[in-house]
PDB file of C-alpha atoms in Angstrom:
ATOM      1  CA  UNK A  12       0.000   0.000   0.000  1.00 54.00           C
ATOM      2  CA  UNK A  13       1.827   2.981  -1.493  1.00 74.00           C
ATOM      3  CA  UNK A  14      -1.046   5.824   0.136  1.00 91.00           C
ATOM      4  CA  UNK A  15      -2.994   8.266  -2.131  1.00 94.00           C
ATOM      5  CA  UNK A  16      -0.893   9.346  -4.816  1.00 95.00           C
ATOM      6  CA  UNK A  17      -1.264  12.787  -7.094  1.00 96.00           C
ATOM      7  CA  UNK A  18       0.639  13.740 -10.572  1.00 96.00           C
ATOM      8  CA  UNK A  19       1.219  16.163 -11.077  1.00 97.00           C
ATOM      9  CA  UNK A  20       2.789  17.470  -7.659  1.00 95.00           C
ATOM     10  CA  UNK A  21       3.196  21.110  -9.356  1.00 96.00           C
ATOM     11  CA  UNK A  22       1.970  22.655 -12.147  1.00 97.00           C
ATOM     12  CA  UNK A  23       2.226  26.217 -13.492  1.00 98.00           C
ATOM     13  CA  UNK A  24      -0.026  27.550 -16.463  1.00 97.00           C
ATOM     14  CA  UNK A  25      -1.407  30.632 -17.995  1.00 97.00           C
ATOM     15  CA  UNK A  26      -4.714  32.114 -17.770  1.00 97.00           C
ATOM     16  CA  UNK A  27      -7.066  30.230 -19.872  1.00 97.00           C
ATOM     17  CA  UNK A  28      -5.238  27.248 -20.767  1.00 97.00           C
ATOM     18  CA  UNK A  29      -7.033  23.930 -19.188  1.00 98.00           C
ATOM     19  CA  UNK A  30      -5.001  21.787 -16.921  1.00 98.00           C
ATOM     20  CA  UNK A  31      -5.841  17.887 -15.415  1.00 98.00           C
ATOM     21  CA  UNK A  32      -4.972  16.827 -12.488  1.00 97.00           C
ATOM     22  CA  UNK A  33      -5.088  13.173 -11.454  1.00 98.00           C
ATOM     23  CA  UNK A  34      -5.366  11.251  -7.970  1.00 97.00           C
ATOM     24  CA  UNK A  35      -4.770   7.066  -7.030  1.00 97.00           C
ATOM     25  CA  UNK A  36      -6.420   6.529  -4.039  1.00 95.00           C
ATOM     26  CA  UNK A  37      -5.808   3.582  -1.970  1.00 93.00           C
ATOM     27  CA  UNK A  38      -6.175   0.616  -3.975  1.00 90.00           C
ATOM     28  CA  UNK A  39      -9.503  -0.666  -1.308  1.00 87.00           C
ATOM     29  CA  UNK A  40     -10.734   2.657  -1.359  1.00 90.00           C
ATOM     30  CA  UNK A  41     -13.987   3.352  -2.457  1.00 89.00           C
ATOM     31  CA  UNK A  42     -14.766   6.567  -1.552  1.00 91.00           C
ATOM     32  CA  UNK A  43     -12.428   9.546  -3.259  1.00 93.00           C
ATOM     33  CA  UNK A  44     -12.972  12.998  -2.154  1.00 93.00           C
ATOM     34  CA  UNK A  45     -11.231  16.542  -3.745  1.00 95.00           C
ATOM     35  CA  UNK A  46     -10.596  19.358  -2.140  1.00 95.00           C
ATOM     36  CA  UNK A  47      -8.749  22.703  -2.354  1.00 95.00           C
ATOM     37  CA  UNK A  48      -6.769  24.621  -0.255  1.00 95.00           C
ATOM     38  CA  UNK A  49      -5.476  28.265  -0.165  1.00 94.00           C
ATOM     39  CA  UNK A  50      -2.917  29.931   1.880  1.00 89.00           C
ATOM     40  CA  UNK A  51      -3.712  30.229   4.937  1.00 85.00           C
ATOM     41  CA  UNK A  52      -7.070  27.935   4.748  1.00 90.00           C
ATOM     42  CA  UNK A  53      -8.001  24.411   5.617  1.00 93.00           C
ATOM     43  CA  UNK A  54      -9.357  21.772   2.950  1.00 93.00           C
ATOM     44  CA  UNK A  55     -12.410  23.348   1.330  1.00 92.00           C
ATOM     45  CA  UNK A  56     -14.624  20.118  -0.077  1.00 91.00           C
ATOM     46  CA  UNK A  57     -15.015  20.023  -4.061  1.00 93.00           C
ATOM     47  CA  UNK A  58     -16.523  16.552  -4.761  1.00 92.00           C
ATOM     48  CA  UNK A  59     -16.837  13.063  -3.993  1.00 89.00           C
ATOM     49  CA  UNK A  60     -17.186  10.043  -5.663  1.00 92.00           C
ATOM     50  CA  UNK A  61     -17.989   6.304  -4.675  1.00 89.00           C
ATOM     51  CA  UNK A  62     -16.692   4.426  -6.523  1.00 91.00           C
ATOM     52  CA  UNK A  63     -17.225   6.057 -10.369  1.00 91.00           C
ATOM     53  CA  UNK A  64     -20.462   7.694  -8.950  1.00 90.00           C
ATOM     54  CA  UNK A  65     -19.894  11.402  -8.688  1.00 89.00           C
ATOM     55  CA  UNK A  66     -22.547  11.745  -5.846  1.00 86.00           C
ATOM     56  CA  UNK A  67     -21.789  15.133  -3.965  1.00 83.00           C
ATOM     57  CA  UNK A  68     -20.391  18.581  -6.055  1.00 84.00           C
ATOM     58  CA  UNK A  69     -19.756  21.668  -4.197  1.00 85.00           C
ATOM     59  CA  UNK A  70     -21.281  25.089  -5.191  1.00 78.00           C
ATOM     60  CA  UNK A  71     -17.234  25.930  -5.191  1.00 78.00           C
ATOM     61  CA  UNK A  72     -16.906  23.572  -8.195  1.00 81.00           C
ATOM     62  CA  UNK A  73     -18.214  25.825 -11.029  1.00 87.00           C
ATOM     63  CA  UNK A  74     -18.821  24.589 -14.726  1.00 91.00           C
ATOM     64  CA  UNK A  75     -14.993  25.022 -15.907  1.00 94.00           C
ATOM     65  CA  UNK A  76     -13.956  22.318 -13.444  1.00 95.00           C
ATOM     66  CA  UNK A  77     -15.230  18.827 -14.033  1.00 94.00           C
ATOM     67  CA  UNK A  78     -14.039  15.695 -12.331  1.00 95.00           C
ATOM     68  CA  UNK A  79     -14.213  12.153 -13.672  1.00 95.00           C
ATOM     69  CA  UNK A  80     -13.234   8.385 -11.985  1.00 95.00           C
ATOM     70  CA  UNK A  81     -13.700   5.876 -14.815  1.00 91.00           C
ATOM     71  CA  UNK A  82     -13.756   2.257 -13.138  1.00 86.00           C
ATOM     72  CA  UNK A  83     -13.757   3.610  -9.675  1.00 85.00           C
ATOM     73  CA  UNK A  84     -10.317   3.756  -9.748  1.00 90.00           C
ATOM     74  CA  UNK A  85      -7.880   6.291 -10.494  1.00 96.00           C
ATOM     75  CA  UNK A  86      -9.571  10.196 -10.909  1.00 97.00           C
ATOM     76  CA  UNK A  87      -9.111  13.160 -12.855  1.00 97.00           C
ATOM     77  CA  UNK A  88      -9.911  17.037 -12.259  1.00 97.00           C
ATOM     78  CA  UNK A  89      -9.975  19.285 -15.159  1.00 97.00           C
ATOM     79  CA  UNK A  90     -10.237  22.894 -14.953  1.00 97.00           C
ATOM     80  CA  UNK A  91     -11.065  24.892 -18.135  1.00 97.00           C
ATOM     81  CA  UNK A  92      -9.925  28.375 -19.081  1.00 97.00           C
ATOM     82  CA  UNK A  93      -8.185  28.291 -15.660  1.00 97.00           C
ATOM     83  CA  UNK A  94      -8.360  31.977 -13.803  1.00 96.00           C
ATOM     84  CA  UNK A  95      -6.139  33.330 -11.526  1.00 95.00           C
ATOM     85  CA  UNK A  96      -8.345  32.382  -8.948  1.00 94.00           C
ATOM     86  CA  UNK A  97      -7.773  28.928  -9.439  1.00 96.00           C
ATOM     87  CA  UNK A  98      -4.372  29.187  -8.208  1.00 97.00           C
ATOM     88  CA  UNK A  99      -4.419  26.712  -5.284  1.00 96.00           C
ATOM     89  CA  UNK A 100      -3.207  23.379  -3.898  1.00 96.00           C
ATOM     90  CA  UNK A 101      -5.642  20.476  -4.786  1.00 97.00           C
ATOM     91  CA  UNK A 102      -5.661  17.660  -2.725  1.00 96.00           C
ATOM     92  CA  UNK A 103      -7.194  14.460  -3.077  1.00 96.00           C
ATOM     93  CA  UNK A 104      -8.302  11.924  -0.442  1.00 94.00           C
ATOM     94  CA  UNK A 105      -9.558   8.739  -0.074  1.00 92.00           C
ATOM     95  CA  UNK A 106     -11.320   6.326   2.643  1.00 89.00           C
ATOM     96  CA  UNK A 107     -12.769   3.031   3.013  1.00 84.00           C
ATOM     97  CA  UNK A 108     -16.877   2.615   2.444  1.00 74.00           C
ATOM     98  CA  UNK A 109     -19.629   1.351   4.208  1.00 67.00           C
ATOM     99  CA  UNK A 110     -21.195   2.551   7.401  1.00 62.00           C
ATOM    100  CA  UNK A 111     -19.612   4.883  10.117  1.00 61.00           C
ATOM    101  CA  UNK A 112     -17.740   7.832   9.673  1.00 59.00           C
ATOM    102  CA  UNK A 113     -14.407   7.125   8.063  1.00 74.00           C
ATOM    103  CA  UNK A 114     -10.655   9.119   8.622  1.00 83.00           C
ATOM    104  CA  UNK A 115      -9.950  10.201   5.210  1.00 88.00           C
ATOM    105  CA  UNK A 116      -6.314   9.367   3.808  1.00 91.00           C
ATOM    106  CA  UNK A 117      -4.941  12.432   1.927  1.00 93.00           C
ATOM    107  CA  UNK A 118      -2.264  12.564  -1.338  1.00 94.00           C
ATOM    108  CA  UNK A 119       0.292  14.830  -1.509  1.00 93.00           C
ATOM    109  CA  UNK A 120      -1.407  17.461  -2.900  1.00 95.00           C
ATOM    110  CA  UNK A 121      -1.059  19.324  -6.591  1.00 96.00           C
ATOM    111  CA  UNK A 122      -0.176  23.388  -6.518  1.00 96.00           C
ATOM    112  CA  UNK A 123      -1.474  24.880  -9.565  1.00 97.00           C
ATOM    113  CA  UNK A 124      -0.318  28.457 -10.272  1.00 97.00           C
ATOM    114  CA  UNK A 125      -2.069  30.481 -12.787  1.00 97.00           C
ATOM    115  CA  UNK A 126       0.174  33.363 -14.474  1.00 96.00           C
TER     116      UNK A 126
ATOM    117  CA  UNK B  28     -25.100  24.815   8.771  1.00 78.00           C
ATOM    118  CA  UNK B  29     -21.942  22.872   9.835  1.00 83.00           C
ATOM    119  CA  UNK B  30     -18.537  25.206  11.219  1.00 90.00           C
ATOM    120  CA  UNK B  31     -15.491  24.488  12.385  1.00 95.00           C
ATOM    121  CA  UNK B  32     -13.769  27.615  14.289  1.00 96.00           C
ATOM    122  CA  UNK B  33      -9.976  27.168  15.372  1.00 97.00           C
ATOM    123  CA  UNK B  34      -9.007  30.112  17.047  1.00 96.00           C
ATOM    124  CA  UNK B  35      -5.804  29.940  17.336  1.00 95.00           C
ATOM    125  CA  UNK B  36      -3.238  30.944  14.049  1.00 93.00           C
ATOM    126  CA  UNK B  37       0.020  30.253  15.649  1.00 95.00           C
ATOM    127  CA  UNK B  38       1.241  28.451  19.271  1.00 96.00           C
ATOM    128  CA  UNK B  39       4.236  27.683  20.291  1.00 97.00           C
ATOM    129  CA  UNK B  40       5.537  25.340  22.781  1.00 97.00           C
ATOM    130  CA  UNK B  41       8.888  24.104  24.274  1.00 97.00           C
ATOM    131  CA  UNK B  42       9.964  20.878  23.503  1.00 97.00           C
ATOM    132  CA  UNK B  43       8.775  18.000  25.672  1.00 97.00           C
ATOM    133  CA  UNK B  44       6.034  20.019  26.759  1.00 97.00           C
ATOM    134  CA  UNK B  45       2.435  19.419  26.319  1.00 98.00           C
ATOM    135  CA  UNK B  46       0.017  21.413  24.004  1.00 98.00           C
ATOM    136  CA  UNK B  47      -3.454  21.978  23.402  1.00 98.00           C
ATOM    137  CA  UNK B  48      -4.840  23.334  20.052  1.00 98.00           C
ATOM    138  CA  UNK B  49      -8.677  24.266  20.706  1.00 98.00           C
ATOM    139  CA  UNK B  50     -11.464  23.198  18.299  1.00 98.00           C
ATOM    140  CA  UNK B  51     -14.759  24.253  18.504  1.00 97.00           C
ATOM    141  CA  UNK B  52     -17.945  22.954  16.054  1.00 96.00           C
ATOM    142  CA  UNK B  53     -21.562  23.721  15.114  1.00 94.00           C
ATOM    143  CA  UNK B  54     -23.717  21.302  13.752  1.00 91.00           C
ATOM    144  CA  UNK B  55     -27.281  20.027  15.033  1.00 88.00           C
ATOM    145  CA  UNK B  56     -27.300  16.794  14.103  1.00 88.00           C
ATOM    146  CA  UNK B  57     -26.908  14.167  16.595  1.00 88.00           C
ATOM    147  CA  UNK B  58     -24.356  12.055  14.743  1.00 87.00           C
ATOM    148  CA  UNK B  59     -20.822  12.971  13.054  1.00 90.00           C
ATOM    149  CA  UNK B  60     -17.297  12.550  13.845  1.00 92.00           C
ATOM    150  CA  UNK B  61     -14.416  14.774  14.491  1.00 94.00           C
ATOM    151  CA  UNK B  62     -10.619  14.204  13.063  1.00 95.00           C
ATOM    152  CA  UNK B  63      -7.340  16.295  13.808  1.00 97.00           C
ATOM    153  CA  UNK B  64      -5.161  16.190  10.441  1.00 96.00           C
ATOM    154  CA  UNK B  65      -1.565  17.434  10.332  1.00 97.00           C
ATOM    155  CA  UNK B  66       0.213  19.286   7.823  1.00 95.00           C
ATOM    156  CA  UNK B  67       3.721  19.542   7.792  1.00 93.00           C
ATOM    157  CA  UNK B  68       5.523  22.213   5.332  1.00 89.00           C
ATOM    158  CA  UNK B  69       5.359  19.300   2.543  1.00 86.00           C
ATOM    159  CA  UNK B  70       1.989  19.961   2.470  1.00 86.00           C
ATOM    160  CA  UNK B  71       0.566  16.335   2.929  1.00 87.00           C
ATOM    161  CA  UNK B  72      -2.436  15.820   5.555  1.00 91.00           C
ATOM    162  CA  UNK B  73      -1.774  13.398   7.793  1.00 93.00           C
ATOM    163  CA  UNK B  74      -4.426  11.787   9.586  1.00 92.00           C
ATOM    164  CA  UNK B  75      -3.724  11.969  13.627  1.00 95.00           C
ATOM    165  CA  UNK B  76      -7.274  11.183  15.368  1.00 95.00           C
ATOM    166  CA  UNK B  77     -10.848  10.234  15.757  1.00 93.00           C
ATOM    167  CA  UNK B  78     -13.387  11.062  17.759  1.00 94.00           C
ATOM    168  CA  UNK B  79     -17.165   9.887  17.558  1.00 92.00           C
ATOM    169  CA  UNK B  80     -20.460  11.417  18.840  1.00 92.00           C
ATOM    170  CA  UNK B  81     -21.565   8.751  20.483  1.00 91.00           C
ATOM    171  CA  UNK B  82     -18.205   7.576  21.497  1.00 90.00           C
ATOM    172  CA  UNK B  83     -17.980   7.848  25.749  1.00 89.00           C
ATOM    173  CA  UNK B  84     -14.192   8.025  26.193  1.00 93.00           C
ATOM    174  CA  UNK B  85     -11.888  10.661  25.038  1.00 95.00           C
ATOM    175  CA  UNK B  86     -10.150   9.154  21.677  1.00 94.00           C
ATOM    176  CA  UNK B  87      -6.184   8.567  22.586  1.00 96.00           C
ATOM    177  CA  UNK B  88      -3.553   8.249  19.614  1.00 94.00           C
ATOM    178  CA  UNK B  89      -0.233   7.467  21.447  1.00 96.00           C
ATOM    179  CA  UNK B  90       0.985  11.358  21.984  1.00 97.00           C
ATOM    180  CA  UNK B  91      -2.058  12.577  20.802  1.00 97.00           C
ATOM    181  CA  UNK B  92      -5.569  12.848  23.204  1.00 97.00           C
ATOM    182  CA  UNK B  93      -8.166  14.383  22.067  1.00 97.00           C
ATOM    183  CA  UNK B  94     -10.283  16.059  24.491  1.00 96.00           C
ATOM    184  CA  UNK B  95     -14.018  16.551  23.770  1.00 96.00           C
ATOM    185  CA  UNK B  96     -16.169  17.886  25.909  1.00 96.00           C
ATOM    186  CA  UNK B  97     -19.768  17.358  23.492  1.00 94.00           C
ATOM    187  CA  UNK B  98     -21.738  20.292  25.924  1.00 94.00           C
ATOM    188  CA  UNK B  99     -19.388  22.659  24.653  1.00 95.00           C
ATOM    189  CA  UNK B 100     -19.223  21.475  21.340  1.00 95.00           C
ATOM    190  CA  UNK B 101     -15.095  21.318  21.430  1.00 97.00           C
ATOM    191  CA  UNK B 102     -12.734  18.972  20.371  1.00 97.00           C
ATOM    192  CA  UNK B 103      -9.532  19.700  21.620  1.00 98.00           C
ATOM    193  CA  UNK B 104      -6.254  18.072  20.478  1.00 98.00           C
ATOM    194  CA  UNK B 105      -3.615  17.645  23.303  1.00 98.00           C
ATOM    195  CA  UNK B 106      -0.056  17.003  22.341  1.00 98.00           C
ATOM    196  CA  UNK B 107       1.819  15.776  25.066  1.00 97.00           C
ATOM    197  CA  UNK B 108       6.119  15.373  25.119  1.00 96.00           C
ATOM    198  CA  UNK B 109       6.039  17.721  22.304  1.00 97.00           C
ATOM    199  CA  UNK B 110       9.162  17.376  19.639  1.00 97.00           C
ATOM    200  CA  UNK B 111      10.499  19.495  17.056  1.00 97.00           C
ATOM    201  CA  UNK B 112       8.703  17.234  14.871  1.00 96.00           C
ATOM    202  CA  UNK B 113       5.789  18.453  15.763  1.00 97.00           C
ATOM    203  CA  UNK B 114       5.963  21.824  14.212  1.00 97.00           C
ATOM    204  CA  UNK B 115       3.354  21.594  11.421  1.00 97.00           C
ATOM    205  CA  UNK B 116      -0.224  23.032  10.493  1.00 97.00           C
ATOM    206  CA  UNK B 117      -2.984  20.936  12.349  1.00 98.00           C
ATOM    207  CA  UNK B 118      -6.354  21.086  11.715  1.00 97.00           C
ATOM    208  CA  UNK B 119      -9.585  20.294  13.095  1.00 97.00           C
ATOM    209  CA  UNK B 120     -12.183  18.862  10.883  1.00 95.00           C
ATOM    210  CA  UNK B 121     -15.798  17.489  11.185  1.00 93.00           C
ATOM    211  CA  UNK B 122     -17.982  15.234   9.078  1.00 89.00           C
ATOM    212  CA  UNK B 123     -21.607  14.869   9.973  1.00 83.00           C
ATOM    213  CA  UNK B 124     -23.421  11.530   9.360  1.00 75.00           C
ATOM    214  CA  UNK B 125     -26.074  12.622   7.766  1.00 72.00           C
ATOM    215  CA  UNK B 126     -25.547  15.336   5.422  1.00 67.00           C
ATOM    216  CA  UNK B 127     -23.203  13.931   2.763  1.00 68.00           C
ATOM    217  CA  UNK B 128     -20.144  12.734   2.887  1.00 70.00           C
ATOM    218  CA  UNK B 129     -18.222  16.230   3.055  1.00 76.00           C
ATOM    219  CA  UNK B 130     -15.334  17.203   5.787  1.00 85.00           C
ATOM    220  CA  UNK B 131     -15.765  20.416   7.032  1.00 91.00           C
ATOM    221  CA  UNK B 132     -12.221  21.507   7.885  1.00 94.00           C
ATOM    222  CA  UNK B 133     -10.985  25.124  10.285  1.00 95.00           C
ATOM    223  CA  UNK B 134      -8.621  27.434   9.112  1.00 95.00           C
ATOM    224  CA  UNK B 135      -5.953  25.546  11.009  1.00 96.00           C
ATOM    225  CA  UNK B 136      -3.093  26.060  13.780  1.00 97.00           C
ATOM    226  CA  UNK B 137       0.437  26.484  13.502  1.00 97.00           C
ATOM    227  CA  UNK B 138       2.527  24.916  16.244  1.00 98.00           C
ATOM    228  CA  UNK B 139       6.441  26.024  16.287  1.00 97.00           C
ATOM    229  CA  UNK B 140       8.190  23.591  19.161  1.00 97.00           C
ATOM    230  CA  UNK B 141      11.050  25.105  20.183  1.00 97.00           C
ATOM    231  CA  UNK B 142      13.851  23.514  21.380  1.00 95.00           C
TER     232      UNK B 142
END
């Protein structure tokens, strides 16, 4: 068991261009969460999938960023005509299913900057 | 709505000493759990401890205790022996049982040990 892993770990792009992010989550994992964080903020929730179900979307995640998990296993998160805004660190997280509440089990994170 | 308030940006604490970073939460359900993440400078979020609702004893995670007192709504997370180690972002963070699958994270404390 290697933990949650994300490529890539940095990224820097210009306004407008798209960029995709991608996340393995623990290979038993079911559940796969994304988040993003800003200096000097926690974790603020994006999405979540179970398994390739997208079931939960933030209002945060607005219609340039899509996120996709084809087999339930790996995902990706796009971002479209990226804005400065979007500069941020995206992390990715995953945790077992079933009942209960569950620690989620975070990746190292991917810091976009938008020039 | 669901909240997480850390009030505390920055502590600091001598080595070997003990620490407490406060939590407090809002939510009105009866059922959700409450985690303590670390983030050290590399920016991964490691998972340090759990803490039920329901659950009657205070959670304990070798150094780590985490003291909740559910009448207050807090969640405190104790440090004790601290090391140099130590000196990371930790946050607080809350997921409620019945309204999605979301954590709701605080803005986060920074603990500097010194030696």
């Amino acid at each position: 068991d290697t933990g949650v892993s994300q490529n890539p770990r940095h990224k820097i792009t210009k306004r407008g261009q798209n960029v995709t992010f991608r996340c393995d989550p623990i290979s038993e994992h079911n559940r796969l969460y994304w988040y993003r964080q800003t200096l000097g903020q926690g974790p603020e929730f994006l999405t979540y999938f179970q398994n390739e179900a997208q079931l939960e979307k933030s209002r945060l995640l607005s219609d340039r960023f899509s996120a996709e998990r084809p087999k339930g296993s790996f995902s990706t998160l796009e971002i479209q005509r990226t804005e400065q805004g979007d500069s941020a660190m995206y992390l990715c997280a995953s945790s077992l299913g079933g009942t209960g509440v569950r620690e989620q089990y975070f990746g190292p994170g991917t810091r976009l900057t938008v020039t | 709505a669901q909240k997480i308030t850390q009030t505390q940006p920055g502590m600091f604490v001598q080595e070997k000493e003990a620490v407490t970073l406060d939590c407090t939460y809002d939510t009105s359900d009866p059922s959700y759990g409450l985690f303590w993440y670390k983030q050290p400078s590399s920016g991964e979020m490691i998972f340090l401890i759990y803490q039920g609702s329901y659950d009657q004893q205070n959670a304990t995670e070798g150094r780590y205790s985490l003291n909740f007192q559910k009448a207050r709504k807090s969640a405190n997370l104790v440090i004790s022996a601290s090391q140099l180690g130590d000196s990371a972002m930790y946050f607080c963070a809350m997921r409620v049982t019945n309204t999605g699958n979301q954590f709701y994270f605080g803005t986060g404390t920074s603990l500097t040990v010194i030696p």
